[in-house]
Tab-separated table of C-alpha atoms and ligand atoms in Angstrom:
chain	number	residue	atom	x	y	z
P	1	UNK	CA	25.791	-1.818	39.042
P	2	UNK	CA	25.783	-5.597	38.844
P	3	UNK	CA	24.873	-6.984	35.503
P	4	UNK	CA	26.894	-10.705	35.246
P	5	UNK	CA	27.846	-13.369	37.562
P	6	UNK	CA	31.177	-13.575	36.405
P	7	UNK	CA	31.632	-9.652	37.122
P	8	UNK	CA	30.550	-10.942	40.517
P	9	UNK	CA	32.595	-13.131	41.285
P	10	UNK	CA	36.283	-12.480	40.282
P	11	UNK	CA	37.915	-15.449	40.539
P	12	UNK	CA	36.027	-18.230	39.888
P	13	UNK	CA	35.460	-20.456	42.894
P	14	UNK	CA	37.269	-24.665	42.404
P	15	UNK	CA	34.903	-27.054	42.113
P	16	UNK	CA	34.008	-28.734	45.686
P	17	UNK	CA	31.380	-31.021	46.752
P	18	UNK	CA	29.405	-28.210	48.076
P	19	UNK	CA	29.150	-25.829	45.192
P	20	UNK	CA	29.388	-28.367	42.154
P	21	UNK	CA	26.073	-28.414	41.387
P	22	UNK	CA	25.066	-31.810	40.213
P	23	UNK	CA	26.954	-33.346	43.026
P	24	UNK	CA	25.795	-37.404	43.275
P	25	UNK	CA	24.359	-37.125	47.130
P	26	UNK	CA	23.367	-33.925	48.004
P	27	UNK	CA	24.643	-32.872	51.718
P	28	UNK	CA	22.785	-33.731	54.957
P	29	UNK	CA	20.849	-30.653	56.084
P	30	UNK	CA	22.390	-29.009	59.444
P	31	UNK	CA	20.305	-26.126	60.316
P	32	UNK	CA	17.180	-26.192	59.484
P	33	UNK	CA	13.983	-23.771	60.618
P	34	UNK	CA	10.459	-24.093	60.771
P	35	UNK	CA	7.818	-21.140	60.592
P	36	UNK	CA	10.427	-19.007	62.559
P	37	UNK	CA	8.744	-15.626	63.957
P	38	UNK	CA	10.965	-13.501	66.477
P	39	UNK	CA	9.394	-11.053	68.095
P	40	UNK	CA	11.401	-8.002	70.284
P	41	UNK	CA	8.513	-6.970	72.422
P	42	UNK	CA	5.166	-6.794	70.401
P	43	UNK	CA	7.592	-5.362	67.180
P	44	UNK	CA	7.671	-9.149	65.013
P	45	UNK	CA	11.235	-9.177	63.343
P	46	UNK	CA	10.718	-12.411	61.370
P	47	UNK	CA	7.805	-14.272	59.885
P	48	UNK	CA	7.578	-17.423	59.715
P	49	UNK	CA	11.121	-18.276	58.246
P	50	UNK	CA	11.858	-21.864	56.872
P	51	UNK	CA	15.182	-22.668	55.538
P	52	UNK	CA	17.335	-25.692	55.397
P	53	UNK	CA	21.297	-24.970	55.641
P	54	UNK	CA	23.453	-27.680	54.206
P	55	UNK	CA	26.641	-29.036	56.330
P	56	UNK	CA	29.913	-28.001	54.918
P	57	UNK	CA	28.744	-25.003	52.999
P	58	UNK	CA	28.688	-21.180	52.845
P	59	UNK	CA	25.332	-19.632	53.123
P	60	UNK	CA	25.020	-16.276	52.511
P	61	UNK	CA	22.257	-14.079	54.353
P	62	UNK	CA	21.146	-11.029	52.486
P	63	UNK	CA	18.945	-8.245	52.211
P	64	UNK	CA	18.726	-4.606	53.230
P	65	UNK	CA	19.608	-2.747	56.743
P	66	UNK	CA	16.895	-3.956	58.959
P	67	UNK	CA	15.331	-6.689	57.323
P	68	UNK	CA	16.230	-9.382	60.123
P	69	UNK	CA	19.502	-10.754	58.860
P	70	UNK	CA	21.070	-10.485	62.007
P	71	UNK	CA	17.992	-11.364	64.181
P	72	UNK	CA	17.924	-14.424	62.507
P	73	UNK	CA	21.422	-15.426	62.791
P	74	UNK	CA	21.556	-15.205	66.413
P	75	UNK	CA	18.619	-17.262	67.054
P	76	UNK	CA	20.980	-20.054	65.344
P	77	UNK	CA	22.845	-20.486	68.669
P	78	UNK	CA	20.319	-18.477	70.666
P	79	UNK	CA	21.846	-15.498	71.303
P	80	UNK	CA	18.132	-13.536	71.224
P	81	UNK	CA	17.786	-15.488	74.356
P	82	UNK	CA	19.447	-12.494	76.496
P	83	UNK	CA	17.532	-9.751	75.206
P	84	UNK	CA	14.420	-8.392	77.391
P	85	UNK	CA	11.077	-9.343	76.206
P	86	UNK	CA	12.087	-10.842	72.995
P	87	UNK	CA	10.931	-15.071	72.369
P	88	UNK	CA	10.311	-16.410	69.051
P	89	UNK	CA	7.765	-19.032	67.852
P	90	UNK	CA	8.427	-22.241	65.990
P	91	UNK	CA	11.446	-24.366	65.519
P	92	UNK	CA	15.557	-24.529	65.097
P	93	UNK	CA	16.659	-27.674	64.514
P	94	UNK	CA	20.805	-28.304	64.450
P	95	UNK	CA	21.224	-31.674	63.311
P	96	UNK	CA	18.068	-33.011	63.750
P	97	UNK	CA	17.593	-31.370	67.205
P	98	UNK	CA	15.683	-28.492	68.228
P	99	UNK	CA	17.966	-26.137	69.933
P	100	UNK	CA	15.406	-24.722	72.117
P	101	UNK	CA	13.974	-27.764	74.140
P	102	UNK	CA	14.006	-27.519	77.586
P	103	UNK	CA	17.002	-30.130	77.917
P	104	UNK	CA	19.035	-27.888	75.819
P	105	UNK	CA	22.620	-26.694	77.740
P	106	UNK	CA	23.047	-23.212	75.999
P	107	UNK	CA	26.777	-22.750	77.068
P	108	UNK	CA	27.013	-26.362	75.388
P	109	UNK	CA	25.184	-25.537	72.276
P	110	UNK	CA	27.624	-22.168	71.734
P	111	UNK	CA	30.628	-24.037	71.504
P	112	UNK	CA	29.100	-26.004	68.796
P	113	UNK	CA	28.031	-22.728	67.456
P	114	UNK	CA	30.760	-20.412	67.143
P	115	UNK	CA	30.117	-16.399	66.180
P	116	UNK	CA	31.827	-13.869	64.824
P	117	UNK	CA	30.537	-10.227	65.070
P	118	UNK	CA	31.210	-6.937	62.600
P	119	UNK	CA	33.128	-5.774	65.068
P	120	UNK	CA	36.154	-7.473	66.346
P	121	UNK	CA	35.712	-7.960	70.230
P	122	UNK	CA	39.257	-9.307	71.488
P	123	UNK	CA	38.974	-9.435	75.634
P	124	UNK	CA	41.960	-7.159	77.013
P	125	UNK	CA	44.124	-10.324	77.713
P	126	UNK	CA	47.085	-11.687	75.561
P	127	UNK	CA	46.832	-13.373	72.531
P	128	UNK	CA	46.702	-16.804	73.614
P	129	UNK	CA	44.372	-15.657	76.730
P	130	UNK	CA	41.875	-15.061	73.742
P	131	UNK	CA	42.160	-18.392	72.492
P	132	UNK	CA	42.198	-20.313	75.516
P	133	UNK	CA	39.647	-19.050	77.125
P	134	UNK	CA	37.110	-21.082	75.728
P	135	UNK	CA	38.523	-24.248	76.113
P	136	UNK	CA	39.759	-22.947	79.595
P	137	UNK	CA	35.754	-22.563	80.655
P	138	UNK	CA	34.957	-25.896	79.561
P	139	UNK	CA	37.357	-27.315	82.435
P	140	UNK	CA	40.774	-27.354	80.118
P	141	UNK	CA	43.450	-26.818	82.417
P	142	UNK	CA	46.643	-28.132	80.992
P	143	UNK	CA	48.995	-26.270	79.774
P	144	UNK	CA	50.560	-27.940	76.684
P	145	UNK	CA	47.003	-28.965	75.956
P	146	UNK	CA	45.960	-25.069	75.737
P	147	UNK	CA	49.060	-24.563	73.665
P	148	UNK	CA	48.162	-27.624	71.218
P	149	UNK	CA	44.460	-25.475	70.704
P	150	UNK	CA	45.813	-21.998	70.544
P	151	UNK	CA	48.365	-23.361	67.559
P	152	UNK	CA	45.781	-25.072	65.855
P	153	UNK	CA	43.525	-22.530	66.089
P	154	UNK	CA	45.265	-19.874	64.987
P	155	UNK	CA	46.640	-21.539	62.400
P	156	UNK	CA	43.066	-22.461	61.152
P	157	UNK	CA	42.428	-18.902	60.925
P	158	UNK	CA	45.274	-18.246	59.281
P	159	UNK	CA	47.197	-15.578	61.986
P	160	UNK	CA	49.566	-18.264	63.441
P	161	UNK	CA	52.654	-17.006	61.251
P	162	UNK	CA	51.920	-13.155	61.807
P	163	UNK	CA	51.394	-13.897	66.092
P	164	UNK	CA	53.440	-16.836	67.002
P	165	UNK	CA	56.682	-15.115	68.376
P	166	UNK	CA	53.959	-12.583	70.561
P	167	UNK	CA	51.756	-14.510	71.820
P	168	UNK	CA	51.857	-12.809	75.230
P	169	UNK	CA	51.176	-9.410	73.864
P	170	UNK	CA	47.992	-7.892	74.219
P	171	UNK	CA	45.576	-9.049	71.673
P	172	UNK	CA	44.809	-4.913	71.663
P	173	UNK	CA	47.816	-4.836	69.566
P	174	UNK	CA	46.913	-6.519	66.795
P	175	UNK	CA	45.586	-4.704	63.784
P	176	UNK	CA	41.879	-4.579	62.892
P	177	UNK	CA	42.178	-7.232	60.297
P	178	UNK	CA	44.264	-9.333	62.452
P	179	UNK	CA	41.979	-8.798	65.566
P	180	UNK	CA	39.043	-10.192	63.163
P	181	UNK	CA	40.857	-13.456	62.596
P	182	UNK	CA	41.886	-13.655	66.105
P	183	UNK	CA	37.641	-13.562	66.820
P	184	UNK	CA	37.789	-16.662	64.586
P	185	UNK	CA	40.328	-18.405	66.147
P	186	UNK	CA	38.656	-17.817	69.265
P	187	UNK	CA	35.379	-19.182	67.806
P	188	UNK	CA	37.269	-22.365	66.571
P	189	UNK	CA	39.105	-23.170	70.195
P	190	UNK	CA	36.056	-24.785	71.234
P	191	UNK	CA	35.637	-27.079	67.864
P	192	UNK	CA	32.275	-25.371	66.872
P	193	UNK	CA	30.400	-27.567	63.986
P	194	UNK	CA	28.787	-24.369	62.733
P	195	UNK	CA	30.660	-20.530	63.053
P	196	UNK	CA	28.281	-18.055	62.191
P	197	UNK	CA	29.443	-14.452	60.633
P	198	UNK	CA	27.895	-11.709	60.920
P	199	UNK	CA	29.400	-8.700	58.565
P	200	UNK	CA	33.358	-9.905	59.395
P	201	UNK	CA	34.985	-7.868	57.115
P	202	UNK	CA	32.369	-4.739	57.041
P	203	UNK	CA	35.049	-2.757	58.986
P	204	UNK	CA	38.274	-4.493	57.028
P	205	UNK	CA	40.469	-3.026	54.155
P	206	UNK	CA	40.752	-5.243	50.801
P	207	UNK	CA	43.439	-7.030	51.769
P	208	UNK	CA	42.233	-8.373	55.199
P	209	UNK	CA	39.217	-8.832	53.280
P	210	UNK	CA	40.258	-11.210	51.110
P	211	UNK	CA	42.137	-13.149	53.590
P	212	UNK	CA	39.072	-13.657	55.669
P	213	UNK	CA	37.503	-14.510	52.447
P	214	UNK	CA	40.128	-17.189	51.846
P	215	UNK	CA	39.467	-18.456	55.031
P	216	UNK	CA	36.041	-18.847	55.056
P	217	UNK	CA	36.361	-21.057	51.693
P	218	UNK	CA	39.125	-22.907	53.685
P	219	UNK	CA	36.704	-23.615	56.717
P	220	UNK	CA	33.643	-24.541	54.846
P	221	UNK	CA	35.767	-27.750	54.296
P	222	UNK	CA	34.828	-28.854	57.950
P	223	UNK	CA	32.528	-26.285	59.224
P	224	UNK	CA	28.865	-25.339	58.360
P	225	UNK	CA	29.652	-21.451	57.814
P	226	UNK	CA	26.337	-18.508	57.937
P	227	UNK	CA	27.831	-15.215	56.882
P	228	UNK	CA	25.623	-11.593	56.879
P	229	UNK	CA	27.169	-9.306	54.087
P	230	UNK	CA	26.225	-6.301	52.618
P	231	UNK	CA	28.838	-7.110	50.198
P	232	UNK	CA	26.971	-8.701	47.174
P	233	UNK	CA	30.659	-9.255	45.084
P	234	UNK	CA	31.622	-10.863	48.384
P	235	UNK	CA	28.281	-13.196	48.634
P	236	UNK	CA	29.070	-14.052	45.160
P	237	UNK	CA	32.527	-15.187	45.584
P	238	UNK	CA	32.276	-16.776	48.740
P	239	UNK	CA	29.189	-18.619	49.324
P	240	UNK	CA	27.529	-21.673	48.243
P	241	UNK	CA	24.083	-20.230	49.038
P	242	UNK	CA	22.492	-17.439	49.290
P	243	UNK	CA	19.374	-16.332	51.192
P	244	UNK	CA	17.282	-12.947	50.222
P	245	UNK	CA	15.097	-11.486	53.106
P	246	UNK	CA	13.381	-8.179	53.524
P	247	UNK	CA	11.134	-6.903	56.233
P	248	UNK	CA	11.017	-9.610	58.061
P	249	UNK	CA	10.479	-12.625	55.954
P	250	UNK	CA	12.605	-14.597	53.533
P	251	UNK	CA	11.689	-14.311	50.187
P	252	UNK	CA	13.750	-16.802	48.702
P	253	UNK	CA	17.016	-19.057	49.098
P	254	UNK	CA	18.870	-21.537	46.804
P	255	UNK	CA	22.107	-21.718	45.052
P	256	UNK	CA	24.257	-18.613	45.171
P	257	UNK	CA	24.494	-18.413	41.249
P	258	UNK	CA	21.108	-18.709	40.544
P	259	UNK	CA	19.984	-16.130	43.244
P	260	UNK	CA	22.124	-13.870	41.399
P	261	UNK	CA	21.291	-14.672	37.896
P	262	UNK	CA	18.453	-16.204	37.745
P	263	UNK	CA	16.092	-15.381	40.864
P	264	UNK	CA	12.476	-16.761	40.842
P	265	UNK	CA	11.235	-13.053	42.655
P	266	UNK	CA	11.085	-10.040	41.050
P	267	UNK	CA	12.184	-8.553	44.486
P	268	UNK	CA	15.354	-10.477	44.921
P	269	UNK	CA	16.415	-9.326	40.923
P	270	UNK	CA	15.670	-5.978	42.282
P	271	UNK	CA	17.645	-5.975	45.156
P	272	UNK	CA	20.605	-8.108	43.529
P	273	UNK	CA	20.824	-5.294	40.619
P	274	UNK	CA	20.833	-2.393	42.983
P	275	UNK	CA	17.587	-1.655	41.629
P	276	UNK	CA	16.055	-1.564	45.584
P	277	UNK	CA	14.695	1.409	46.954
Y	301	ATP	N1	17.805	-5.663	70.500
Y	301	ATP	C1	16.750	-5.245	69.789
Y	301	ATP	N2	15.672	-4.728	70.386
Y	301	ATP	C2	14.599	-4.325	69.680
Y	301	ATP	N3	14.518	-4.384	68.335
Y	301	ATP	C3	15.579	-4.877	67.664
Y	301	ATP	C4	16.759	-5.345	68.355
Y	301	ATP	N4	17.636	-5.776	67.427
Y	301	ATP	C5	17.043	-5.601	66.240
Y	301	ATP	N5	15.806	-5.077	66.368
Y	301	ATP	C6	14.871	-4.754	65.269
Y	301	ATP	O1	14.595	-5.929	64.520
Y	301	ATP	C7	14.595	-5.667	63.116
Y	301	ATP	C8	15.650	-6.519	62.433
Y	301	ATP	O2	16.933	-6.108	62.879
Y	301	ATP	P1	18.275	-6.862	62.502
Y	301	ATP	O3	19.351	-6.302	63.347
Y	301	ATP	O4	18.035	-8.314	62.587
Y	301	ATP	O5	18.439	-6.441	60.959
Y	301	ATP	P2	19.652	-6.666	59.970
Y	301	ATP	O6	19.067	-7.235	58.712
Y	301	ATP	O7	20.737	-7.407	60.637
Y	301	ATP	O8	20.107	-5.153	59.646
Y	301	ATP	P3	21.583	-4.570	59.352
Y	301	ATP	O9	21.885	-4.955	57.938
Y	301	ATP	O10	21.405	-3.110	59.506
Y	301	ATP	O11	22.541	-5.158	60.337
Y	301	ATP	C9	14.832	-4.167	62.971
Y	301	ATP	O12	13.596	-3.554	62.821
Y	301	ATP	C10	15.480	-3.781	64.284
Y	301	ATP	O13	15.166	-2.462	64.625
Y	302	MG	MG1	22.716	-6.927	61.177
């Protein structure tokens, strides 16, 4: 059972513009809803959600199995848009911009939008295949171009040193925890101003864990970062922000330590405690 903050969160987190909290000039909002409702046929998944995510920080999406984490992450780079019957109602703005205006190029907004899924989802092509595919679909075609991204990008995500003598092998090869960060390279090929997370290291030991952990406090440097986790030690190390929803709506957001210590609803202290059910 959770009872402090500092139980939470293990190592305390350095001080950075994004999670010292009397910072001078508070950051620019990058994703930002307005009376979100989804809807998957006539079942409504969210209600009227509005949130503001600040640029360069770690927001944290919580809240039981079901209660529309996930549904409301994808809409973030619209990937709701494929399933059957679903549409939503009011707005996503990224910077400024609603995403889902009709002049909106939707393979254009996802590389500004990278995702990573719970489970890793490597194609069956070598390592640097993985990486370069993204950049190869957006009309890259030289070669020591593609090598410059795949470096960088795995290096980024921190799997450079482990891959850089292999990178012809299969990306199959790789270990779970290494097949997670390759995912994130992938998602940073295409120089994505917001990588969105959902449950990364559900399916990871401690270890790989932590180093995605380490990496996502590395990336929030230059990325805006949404992460799902069931992990509530992990949403208190790692993020900035944190977001509470259940069934549906959001019941309430703000900074990461005061969700967990201080909540303003009785529902979010019940959840946070492990009081929920
Ligand atoms: N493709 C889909 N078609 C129909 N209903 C769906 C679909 N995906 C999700 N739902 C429903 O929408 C609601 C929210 O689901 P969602 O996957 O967003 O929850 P979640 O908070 O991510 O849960 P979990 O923690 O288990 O991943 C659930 O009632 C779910 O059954
Ligand atoms: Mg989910």
């Amino acid at each position: 059972m959770l009872t402090t903050f500092s139980e939470l969160v293990e190592q305390k987190q350095p001080e950075t513009a994004t999670n010292r909290e009397t910072s001078a000039k508070p950051p620019a909002t990058k994703i930002e809803t307005k009376d979100l409702s989804f809807f998957y046929g006539a079942n409504q998944a969210l209600f009227d959600v509005t949130m503001a995510i600040p640029e360069k920080s770690v927001t944290a999406f919580i809240g039981p199995s079901g209660c529309g984490k996930s549904t409301f992450l994808r809409t973030i780079n619209r990937m709701n848009d494929i399933i059957d019957g679903a549409h939503l109602t009011g707005q996503v703005l990224i910077a400024k911009e609603d995403i889902y205006a009709a002049n909106v190029d939707v393979v254009e907004l996802r590389k500004r939008v990278g995702m990573v899924f719970q489970k890793s989802t490597p194609f069956p092509k070598s390592i640097f295949d993985n990486i370069a595919y993204g950049p190869k679909i957006a009309g890259m075609r030289k070669k020591s171009m593609l090598a410059e991204i795949v470096e960088r990008s795995l290096k980024r995500a921190a799997l450079w040193d482990e891959v850089k003598d292999r990178l012809q092998d299969s990306a199959l090869a790789l270990s779970g925890g290494q097949q997670q960060r390759l995912c994130i390279a992938r998602a940073l090929a295409t120089d994505p101003e917001i990588l969105l997370m959902d449950e990364p290291a559900s399916a990871l030991d401690p270890v790989s864990t932590a180093r995605i952990e380490d990496l996502v406090f590395e990336l929030k440097q230059e990325y805006t970062i949404v992460i799902v986790t069931h992990n509530m030690q992990q949403a208190a190390r790692i993020s900035d922000r944190s977001a509470f929803f259940l069934q549906g709506r959001l019941i309430e957001v703000g900074p990461t330590k005061q969700i967990f210590t201080n909540p303003n609803e009785k529902q979010t202290e019940d959840y946070i405690t492990g009081r929920f059910g």
